[in-house]
PDB file of C-alpha atoms in Angstrom:
ATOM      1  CA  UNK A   1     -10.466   6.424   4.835  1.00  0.00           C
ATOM      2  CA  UNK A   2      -8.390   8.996   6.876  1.00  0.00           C
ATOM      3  CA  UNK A   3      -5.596   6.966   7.462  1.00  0.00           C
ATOM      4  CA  UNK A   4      -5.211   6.492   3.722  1.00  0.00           C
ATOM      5  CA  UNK A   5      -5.440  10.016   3.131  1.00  0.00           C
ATOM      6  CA  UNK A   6      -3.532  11.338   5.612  1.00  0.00           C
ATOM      7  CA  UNK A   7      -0.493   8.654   5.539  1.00  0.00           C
ATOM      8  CA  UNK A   8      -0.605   6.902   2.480  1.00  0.00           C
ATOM      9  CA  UNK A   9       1.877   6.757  -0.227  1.00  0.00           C
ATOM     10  CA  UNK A  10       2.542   5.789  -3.980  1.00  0.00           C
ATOM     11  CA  UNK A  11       4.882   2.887  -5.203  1.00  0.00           C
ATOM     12  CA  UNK A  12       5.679   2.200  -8.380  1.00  0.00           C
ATOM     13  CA  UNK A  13       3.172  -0.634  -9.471  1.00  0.00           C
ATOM     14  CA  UNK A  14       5.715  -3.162 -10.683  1.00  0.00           C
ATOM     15  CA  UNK A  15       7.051  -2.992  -7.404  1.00  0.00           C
ATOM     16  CA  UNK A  16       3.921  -3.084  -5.318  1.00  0.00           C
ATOM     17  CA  UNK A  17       2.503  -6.082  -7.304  1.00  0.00           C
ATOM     18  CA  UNK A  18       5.471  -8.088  -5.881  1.00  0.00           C
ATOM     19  CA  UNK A  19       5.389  -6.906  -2.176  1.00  0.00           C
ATOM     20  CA  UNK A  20       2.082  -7.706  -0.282  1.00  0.00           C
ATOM     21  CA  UNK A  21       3.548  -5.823   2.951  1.00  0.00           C
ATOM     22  CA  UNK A  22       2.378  -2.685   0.424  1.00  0.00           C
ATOM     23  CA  UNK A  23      -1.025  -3.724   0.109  1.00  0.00           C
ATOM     24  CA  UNK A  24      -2.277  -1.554  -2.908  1.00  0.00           C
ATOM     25  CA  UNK A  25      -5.760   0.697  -2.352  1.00  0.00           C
ATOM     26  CA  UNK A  26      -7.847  -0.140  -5.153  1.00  0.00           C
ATOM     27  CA  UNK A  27     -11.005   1.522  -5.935  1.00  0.00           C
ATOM     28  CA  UNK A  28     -13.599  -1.197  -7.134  1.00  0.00           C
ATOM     29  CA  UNK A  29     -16.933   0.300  -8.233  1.00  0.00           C
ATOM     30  CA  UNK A  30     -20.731  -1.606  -8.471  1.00  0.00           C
ATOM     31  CA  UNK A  31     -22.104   0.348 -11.332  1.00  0.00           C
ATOM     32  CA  UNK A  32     -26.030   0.181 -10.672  1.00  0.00           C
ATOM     33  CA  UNK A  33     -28.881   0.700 -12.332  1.00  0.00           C
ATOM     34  CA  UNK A  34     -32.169   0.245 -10.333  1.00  0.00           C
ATOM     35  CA  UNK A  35     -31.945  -3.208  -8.712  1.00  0.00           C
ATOM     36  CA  UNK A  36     -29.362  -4.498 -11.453  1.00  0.00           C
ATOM     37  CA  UNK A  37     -25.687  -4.366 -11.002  1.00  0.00           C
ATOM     38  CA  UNK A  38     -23.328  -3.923 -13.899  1.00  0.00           C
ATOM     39  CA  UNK A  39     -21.516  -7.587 -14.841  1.00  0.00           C
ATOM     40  CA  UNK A  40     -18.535  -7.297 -17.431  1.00  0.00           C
ATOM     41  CA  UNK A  41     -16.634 -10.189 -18.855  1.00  0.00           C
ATOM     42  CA  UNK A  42     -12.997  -9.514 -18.898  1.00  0.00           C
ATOM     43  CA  UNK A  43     -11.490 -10.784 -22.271  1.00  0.00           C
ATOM     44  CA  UNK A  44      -8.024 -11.473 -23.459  1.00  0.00           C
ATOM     45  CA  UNK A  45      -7.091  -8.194 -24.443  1.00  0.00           C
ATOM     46  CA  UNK A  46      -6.667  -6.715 -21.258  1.00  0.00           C
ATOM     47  CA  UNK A  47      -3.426  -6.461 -19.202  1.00  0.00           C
ATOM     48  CA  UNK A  48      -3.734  -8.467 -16.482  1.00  0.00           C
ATOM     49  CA  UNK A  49      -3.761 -11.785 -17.340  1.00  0.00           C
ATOM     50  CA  UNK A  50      -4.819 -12.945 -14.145  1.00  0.00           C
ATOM     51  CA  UNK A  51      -8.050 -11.782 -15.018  1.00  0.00           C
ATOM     52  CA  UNK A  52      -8.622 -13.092 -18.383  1.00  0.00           C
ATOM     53  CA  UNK A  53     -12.162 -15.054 -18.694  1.00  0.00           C
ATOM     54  CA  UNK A  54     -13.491 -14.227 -15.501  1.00  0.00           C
ATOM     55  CA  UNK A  55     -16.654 -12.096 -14.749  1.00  0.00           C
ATOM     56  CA  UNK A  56     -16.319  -8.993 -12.499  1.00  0.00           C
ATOM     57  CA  UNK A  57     -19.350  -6.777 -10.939  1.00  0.00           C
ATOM     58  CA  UNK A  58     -16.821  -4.221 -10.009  1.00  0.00           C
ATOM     59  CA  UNK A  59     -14.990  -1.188 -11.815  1.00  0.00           C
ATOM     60  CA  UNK A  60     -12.166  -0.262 -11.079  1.00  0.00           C
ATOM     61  CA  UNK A  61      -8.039   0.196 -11.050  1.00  0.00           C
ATOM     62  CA  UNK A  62      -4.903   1.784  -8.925  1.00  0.00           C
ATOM     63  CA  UNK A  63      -4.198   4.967  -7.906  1.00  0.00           C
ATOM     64  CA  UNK A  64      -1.866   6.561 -10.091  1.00  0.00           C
ATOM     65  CA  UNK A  65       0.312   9.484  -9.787  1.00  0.00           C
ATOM     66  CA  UNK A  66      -2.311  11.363 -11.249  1.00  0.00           C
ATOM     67  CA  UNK A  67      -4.700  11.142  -9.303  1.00  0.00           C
ATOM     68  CA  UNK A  68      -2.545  12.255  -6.532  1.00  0.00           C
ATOM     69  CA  UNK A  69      -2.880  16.165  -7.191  1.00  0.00           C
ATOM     70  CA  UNK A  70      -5.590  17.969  -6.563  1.00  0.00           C
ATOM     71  CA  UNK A  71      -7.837  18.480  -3.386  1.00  0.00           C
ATOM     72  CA  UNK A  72     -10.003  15.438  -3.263  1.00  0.00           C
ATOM     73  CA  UNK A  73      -9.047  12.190  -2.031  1.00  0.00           C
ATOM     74  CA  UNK A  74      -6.342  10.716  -4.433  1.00  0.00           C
ATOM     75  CA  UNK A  75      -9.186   6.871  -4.032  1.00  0.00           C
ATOM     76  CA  UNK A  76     -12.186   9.839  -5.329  1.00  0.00           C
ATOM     77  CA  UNK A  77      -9.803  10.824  -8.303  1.00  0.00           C
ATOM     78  CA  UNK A  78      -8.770   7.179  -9.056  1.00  0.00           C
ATOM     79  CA  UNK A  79     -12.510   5.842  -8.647  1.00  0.00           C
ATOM     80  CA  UNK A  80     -13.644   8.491 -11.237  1.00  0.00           C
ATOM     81  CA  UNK A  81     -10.293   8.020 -13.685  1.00  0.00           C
ATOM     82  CA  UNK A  82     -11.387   4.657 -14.114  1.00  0.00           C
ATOM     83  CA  UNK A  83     -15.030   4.900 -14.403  1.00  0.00           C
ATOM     84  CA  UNK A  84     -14.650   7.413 -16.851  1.00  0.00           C
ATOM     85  CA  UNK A  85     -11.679   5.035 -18.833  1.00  0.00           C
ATOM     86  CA  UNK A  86     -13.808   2.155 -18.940  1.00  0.00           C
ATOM     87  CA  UNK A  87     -17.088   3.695 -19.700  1.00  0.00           C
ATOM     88  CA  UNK A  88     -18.598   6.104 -21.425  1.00  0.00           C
ATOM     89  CA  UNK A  89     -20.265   8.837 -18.946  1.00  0.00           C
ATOM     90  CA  UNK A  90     -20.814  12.779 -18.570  1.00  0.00           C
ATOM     91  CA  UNK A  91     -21.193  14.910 -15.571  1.00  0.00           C
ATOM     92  CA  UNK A  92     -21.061  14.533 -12.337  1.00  0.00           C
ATOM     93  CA  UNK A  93     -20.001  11.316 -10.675  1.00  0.00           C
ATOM     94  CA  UNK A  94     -21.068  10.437  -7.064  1.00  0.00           C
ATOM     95  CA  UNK A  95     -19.549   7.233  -5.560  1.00  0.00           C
ATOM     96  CA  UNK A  96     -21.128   5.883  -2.004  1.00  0.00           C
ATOM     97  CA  UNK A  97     -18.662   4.075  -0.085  1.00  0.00           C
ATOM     98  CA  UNK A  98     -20.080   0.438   0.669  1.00  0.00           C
ATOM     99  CA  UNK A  99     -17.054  -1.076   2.559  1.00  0.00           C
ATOM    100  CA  UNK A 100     -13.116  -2.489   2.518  1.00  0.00           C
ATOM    101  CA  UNK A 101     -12.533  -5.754   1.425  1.00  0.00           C
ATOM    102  CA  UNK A 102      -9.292  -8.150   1.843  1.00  0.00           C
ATOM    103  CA  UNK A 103      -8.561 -11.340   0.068  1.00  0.00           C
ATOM    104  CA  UNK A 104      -5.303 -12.834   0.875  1.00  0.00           C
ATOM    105  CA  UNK A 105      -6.190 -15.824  -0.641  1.00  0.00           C
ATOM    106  CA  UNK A 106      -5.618 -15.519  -4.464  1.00  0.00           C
ATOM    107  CA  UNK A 107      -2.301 -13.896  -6.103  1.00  0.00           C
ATOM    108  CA  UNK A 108      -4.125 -11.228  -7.153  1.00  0.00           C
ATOM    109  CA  UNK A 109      -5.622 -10.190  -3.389  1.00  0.00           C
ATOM    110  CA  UNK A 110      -2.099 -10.655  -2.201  1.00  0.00           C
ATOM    111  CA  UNK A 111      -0.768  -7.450  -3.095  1.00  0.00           C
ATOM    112  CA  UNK A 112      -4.400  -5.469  -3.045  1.00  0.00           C
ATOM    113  CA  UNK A 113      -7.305  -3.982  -0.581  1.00  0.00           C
ATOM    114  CA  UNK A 114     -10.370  -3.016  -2.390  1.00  0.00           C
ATOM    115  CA  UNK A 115     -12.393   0.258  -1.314  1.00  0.00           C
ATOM    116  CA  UNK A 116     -15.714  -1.000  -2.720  1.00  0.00           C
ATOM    117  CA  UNK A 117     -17.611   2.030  -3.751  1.00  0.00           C
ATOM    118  CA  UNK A 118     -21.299   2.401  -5.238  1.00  0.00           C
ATOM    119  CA  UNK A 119     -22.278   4.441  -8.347  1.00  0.00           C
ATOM    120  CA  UNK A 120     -26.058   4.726  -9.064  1.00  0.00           C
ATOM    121  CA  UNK A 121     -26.179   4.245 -13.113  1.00  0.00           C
ATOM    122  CA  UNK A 122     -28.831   6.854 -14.150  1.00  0.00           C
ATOM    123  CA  UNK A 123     -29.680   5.172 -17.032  1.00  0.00           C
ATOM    124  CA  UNK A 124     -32.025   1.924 -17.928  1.00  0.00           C
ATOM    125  CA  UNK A 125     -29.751   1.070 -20.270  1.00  0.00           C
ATOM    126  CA  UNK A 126     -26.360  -0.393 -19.373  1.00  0.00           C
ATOM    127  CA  UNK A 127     -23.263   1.682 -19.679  1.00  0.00           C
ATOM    128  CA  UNK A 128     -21.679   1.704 -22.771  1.00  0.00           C
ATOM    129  CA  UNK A 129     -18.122  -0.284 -22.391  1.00  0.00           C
ATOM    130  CA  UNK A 130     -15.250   2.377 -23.957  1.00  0.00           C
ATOM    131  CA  UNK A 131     -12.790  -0.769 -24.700  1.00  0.00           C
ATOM    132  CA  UNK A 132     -15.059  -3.409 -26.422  1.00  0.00           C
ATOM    133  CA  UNK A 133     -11.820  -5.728 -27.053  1.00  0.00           C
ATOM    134  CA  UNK A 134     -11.042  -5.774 -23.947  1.00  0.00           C
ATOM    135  CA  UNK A 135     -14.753  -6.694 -21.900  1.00  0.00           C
ATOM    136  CA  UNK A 136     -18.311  -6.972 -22.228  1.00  0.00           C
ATOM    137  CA  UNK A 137     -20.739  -5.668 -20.079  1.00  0.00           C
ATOM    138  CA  UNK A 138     -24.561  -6.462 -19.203  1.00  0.00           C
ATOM    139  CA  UNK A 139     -26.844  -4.956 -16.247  1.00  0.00           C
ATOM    140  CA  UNK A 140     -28.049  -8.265 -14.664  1.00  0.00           C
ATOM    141  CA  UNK A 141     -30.405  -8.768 -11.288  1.00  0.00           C
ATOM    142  CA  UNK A 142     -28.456  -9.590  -8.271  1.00  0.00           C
ATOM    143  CA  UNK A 143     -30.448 -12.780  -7.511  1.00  0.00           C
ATOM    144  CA  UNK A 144     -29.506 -13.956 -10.785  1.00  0.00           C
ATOM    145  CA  UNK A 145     -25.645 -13.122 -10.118  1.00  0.00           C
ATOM    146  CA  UNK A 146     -25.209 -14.944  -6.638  1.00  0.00           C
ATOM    147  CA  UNK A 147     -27.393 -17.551  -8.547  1.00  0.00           C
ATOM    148  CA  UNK A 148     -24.403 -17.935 -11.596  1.00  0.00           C
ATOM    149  CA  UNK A 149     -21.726 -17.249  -8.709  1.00  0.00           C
ATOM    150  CA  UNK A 150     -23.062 -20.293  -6.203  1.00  0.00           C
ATOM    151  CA  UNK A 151     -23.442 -22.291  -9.726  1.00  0.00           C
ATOM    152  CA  UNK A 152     -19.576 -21.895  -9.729  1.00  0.00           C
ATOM    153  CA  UNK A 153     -19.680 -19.242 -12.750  1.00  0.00           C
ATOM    154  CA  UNK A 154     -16.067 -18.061 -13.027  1.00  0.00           C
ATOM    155  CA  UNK A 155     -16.149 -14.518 -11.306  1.00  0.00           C
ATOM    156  CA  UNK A 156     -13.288 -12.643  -9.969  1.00  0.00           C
ATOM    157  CA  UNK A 157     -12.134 -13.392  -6.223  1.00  0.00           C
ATOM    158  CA  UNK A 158     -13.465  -9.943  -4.909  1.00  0.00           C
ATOM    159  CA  UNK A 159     -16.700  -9.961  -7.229  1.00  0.00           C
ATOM    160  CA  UNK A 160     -17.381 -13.596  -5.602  1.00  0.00           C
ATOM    161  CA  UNK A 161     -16.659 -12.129  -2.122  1.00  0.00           C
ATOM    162  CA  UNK A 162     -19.511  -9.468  -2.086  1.00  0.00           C
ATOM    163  CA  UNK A 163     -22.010 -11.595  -3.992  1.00  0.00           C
ATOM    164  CA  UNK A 164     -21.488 -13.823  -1.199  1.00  0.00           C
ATOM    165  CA  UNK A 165     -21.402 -11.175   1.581  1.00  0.00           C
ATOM    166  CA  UNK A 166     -25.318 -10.388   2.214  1.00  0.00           C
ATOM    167  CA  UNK A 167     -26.723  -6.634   3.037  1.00  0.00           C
ATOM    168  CA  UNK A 168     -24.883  -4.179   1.509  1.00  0.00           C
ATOM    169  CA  UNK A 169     -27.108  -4.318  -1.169  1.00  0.00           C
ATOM    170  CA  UNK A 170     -30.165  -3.173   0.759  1.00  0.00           C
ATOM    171  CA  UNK A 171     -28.512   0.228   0.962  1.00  0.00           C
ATOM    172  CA  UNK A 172     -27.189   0.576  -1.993  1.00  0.00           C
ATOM    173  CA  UNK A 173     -29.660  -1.331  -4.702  1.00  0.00           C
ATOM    174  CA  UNK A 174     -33.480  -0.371  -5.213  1.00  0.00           C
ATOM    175  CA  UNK A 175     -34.957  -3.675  -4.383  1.00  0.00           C
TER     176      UNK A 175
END
């Protein structure tokens, strides 16, 4: 992540989204809770319509100007914005970094590189979704994901890519 923070810099999103020479960090978060990953259903409401309908395992948004002050990495201050704008949590958030991934191959991938991060959910129970119009969230098994995603369930590029991908999960899940 050094060269990010040591060399990266913001662009104005509507000009980003256009350009995939400016490929867009994006901090995407697996929200855990034992051995069961958070799954939320993105509905109409939300802003990019790209999205609409599909399922997503992952949390997460772009940096903003925000999140570029401060003394922690401006991904670490992005990661936790959005966490904390999507669902409802207190204290202390730790993220474990699980990987990069790149998907040239939808519109969407184009223009974006996700840092996929890890957040152990302390909690049986799922998180509670802030912005109920917008998705739906349940904690699910991972078996029974890559089971929906091979049955050709309608997830999000990157949330089909590391469903398919196999072993992160045995450092980050407790299975």
């Amino acid at each position: 992540l050094r060269p990010f923070e040591e060399r990266g810099f913001f662009v104005e999103r509507r000009e980003a989204e256009r350009n995939p020479s400016w490929k867009q960090l994006i901090p995407y978060c697996l929200v855990a809770s034992g051995d069961r990953l958070l799954c939320l259903e993105r509905l109409k409401a939300q802003s990019e319509s790209r999205l609409h309908g599909l399922l997503s395992i992952g949390v997460g948004g772009h940096v903003d100007p925000v999140d570029l002050e401060g003394p922690e990495p401006a991904w670490r201050r992005a990661a936790e914005r959005e966490i904390r704008e999507e669902l409802h949590c207190s204290g202390e958030i730790g993220f474990e970094p699980l990987g990069f991934l790149n998907d040239d191959g939808s519109p969407v991938g184009a223009v974006h590189l996700g840092l996929v991060l890890g957040l152990r959910w302390p909690d049986p129970d799922p998180p509670e979704i802030r912005e109920r119009s917008k998705m739906r969230g349940r904690l699910q098994g991972l078996a029974e994901l890559r089971k929906m995603c091979e049955a050709s369930a309608a997830f999000e590029s990157w949330s089909a890519a590391i469903l398919a991908q196999r072993g992160w999960e045995a450092r980050f899940l407790n299975t």
